[in-house]
XYZ file of C-alpha atoms in Angstrom:
270
model
C 26.084 14.269 -3.607
C 23.420 17.667 -3.606
C 20.632 17.202 -1.152
C 17.547 18.378 -2.829
C 15.453 21.164 -1.462
C 12.792 18.503 -0.882
C 14.436 15.555 1.652
C 14.028 16.657 4.711
C 17.254 17.294 7.552
C 18.894 14.604 9.109
C 18.311 11.500 6.640
C 21.049 9.998 5.441
C 20.721 10.283 1.255
C 23.545 7.966 0.749
C 22.174 5.004 1.394
C 19.218 2.838 -0.438
C 15.958 2.853 1.152
C 12.807 0.921 -0.050
C 9.877 3.514 0.440
C 11.955 5.420 -2.539
C 12.572 2.234 -4.668
C 8.622 1.625 -5.070
C 8.613 5.144 -5.672
C 10.807 4.990 -8.440
C 8.959 2.089 -9.708
C 5.816 3.830 -9.845
C 7.302 6.484 -12.221
C 8.106 9.455 -8.921
C 10.629 12.106 -9.098
C 11.218 11.166 -4.752
C 14.002 9.084 -5.068
C 17.345 9.877 -5.441
C 20.244 8.521 -8.096
C 21.286 5.491 -4.902
C 18.069 4.631 -5.024
C 17.668 4.392 -8.563
C 20.719 2.021 -8.633
C 19.629 -0.450 -5.934
C 15.966 -0.478 -8.213
C 18.492 -0.727 -11.186
C 20.476 -3.480 -10.197
C 17.251 -5.820 -8.867
C 15.512 -4.954 -12.311
C 18.266 -6.963 -14.192
C 16.986 -10.069 -12.113
C 13.196 -9.445 -12.161
C 12.390 -6.851 -14.882
C 8.635 -6.399 -14.624
C 9.294 -5.146 -10.922
C 7.362 -1.883 -11.993
C 4.524 -4.376 -13.185
C 4.242 -5.901 -10.062
C 4.373 -3.247 -7.850
C 1.665 -1.236 -10.070
C -0.714 -5.119 -10.172
C 0.067 -4.098 -5.673
C -1.732 -0.368 -6.120
C -4.470 -1.393 -8.066
C -5.427 -4.039 -6.076
C -5.487 -1.247 -2.774
C -7.624 0.906 -5.231
C -9.945 -1.833 -5.610
C -10.136 -3.061 -2.098
C -10.451 -0.106 -0.736
C -13.513 0.419 -3.530
C -14.909 -2.875 -1.887
C -14.453 -1.256 2.230
C -16.552 1.313 1.288
C -19.214 -0.213 -0.767
C -19.240 -2.295 2.164
C -19.206 0.217 4.662
C -15.348 0.353 6.291
C -14.932 4.548 5.813
C -12.090 3.826 9.007
C -8.256 3.034 7.327
C -5.138 2.127 8.681
C -2.557 1.947 6.408
C 1.115 0.804 8.134
C 3.806 1.042 5.930
C 2.084 3.331 3.280
C 4.813 4.818 1.589
C 5.868 8.124 -0.057
C 1.862 9.448 -1.679
C 1.211 9.114 -4.887
C -1.644 9.801 -7.622
C -4.665 7.171 -6.548
C -3.528 6.825 -2.807
C -5.377 5.312 0.058
C -7.326 8.996 0.944
C -7.730 10.283 -2.555
C -9.502 6.747 -3.379
C -11.729 6.480 -0.384
C -12.933 9.923 -0.153
C -13.847 10.316 -3.944
C -15.977 7.106 -2.828
C -17.788 9.184 0.726
C -16.849 12.233 3.057
C -16.893 10.063 5.499
C -13.513 8.533 4.596
C -10.949 8.751 7.324
C -7.114 7.770 6.786
C -3.730 7.334 9.009
C -1.196 6.331 7.057
C 1.686 4.681 9.260
C 5.405 4.657 8.295
C 8.775 5.159 9.276
C 10.890 6.639 6.589
C 11.307 10.199 7.061
C 11.392 11.051 3.772
C 7.666 8.911 2.935
C 6.518 10.862 6.780
C 7.151 14.031 5.808
C 5.661 14.016 1.646
C 3.055 12.558 3.542
C 2.213 14.973 5.927
C 2.513 17.664 2.808
C 0.104 16.198 0.927
C -2.514 16.060 3.736
C -2.051 19.335 4.473
C -5.011 20.820 5.576
C -6.778 17.238 4.628
C -8.551 17.143 8.227
C -10.180 13.295 7.264
C -6.315 12.480 6.708
C -3.302 12.182 9.143
C 0.222 10.340 9.258
C 2.378 9.130 11.938
C 6.365 8.199 12.533
C 6.068 4.775 13.559
C 7.060 0.888 12.114
C 4.809 -1.985 12.359
C 7.561 -4.029 14.723
C 5.690 -1.851 17.241
C 2.386 -1.948 17.044
C 1.205 -0.838 20.665
C 2.410 2.623 19.747
C 0.873 2.629 16.141
C -2.472 2.295 18.161
C -1.659 4.745 21.199
C -0.771 7.260 19.304
C -2.541 10.563 18.882
C -3.634 10.792 14.956
C -5.618 7.508 15.754
C -6.710 8.159 19.009
C -8.193 11.144 16.982
C -9.321 10.485 13.943
C -10.308 5.881 13.913
C -12.935 5.031 16.262
C -11.517 1.376 17.430
C -14.807 0.351 18.236
C -16.564 0.899 14.956
C -14.658 -1.511 11.774
C -11.295 -0.605 10.352
C -9.318 -1.031 7.541
C -5.826 -2.925 7.891
C -3.257 -1.783 4.956
C -0.622 -3.857 5.097
C 0.433 -3.066 1.287
C 3.749 -4.563 0.486
C 5.471 -4.383 3.525
C 5.030 -7.596 5.511
C 7.512 -8.855 3.322
C 10.634 -7.201 4.735
C 9.431 -8.277 8.302
C 12.153 -11.359 9.000
C 10.406 -13.805 11.485
C 12.239 -12.656 14.339
C 10.273 -9.289 14.326
C 7.770 -11.742 14.740
C 5.439 -10.575 11.380
C 2.565 -12.829 12.924
C 1.944 -11.672 16.643
C 2.264 -7.715 14.968
C -0.379 -8.037 12.631
C -2.266 -10.729 15.309
C -2.183 -7.934 18.029
C -3.891 -5.086 15.168
C -6.082 -7.090 14.305
C -6.953 -8.322 17.844
C -7.530 -4.357 18.974
C -9.894 -3.406 15.569
C -13.478 -3.871 16.039
C -15.782 -7.270 13.895
C -16.454 -5.725 10.477
C -12.759 -5.055 9.607
C -11.034 -5.968 7.210
C -7.190 -6.923 6.402
C -6.042 -5.981 2.760
C -2.554 -8.071 2.135
C -0.031 -8.002 -0.178
C 2.767 -10.321 -0.030
C 5.941 -11.087 -2.038
C 6.704 -15.012 -3.315
C 8.674 -16.621 -5.460
C 5.207 -18.608 -6.306
C 4.045 -17.032 -9.731
C 6.851 -15.401 -10.581
C 7.891 -15.806 -14.634
C 11.436 -16.869 -13.705
C 13.458 -18.991 -11.884
C 13.383 -18.779 -8.135
C 17.261 -18.472 -8.451
C 17.315 -15.719 -11.213
C 14.425 -13.667 -8.417
C 16.943 -14.432 -5.256
C 18.955 -12.086 -7.566
C 16.840 -9.677 -6.756
C 16.029 -10.851 -3.320
C 19.800 -10.696 -2.586
C 19.430 -6.521 -3.875
C 17.310 -5.927 -0.681
C 19.164 -8.577 1.643
C 22.360 -6.304 0.961
C 20.445 -2.585 1.076
C 20.036 -4.323 4.836
C 16.130 -4.517 4.079
C 15.894 -8.782 3.358
C 13.137 -9.862 1.324
C 11.208 -12.218 2.595
C 9.847 -14.515 0.062
C 6.775 -16.576 2.182
C 4.869 -19.168 0.117
C 0.744 -19.005 -0.137
C 0.441 -21.392 3.159
C 2.750 -19.178 4.700
C 1.137 -16.321 4.032
C -2.675 -17.796 4.612
C -1.634 -17.420 7.964
C -1.772 -13.696 8.205
C -5.863 -14.244 8.446
C -5.657 -15.939 11.161
C -8.850 -15.165 13.053
C -10.634 -13.164 9.716
C -12.431 -15.255 7.065
C -11.103 -14.205 3.595
C -13.554 -12.679 1.348
C -14.201 -14.291 -2.044
C -12.244 -14.972 -4.460
C -9.417 -15.811 -1.176
C -6.034 -15.204 -1.209
C -4.446 -14.862 -4.892
C -2.574 -13.552 -7.281
C -3.188 -9.323 -7.001
C -4.829 -9.126 -10.992
C -7.303 -11.472 -9.768
C -8.555 -9.837 -6.549
C -12.083 -8.674 -8.138
C -10.483 -7.503 -11.422
C -12.791 -4.366 -12.447
C -12.870 -5.932 -16.056
C -12.794 -10.259 -16.164
C -10.566 -9.534 -19.455
C -7.979 -7.756 -18.212
C -4.777 -8.530 -20.268
C -1.907 -8.022 -17.781
C 1.657 -8.737 -17.492
C 2.748 -11.907 -16.278
C 4.954 -10.760 -13.819
C 1.536 -8.686 -12.181
C 0.965 -12.326 -10.856
C 4.122 -12.560 -8.827
C 2.971 -12.669 -5.672
C -0.454 -12.814 -3.822
C -3.217 -10.387 -2.568
C -5.856 -10.976 -0.074
C -9.087 -9.381 2.206
C -9.645 -10.776 5.313
C -13.418 -9.819 6.904
C -12.946 -10.150 11.461
C -15.598 -12.046 12.876
């Protein structure tokens, strides 16, 4: 397999990556054939996966605009993935010059491309770190330089927590991050669930098996379980809902049924 010029040295391009599969679903170009093959296999069971990812991104953009409108201009985006059009820093900076953004990912391709996109941008940075180690994120040089943790921060965990198994202690990781943030901070979250998917749980399980086979288990949690991540915050109206239903730009928008798979919500720390 020929290594593309944009691929960072040292990464194994024969192993599928969740972030590069996500890039493929969104129509991006920074993915390898091994990623496309795994993504197509998952789409055999859930053909609406691109619609689900598009709904994720659309929700994220609405949540960022909501945060800025309510005076929160600092953003910590963990599991940020490969930059695509309409990323957090673009949406936030378009809304206010005060926006400061730190992206966090452990995928070297995602980090390399984030650094390329952010070159010369003194209001944004990227950190190589893992959600499983909140302390490393919070104590990173980039967070210390760009974010004032004594002021409210938007903590974005979009389409990332469902890749943490229970033994990874995802609830503890989120609680530790929130504990370090000032009152008035916002938790912006989406999570996969069998609830709302317009196919049988058995069929959807086929896609889950694809992720398990590439050693990135996809954990489908219930709405009640996902709500636990918001402990210590008050859910902003309309609460934890399917992604298209969280403060849509237009109440009459028509959405693909797959866009209603999983849940999205924003919580405000008291």
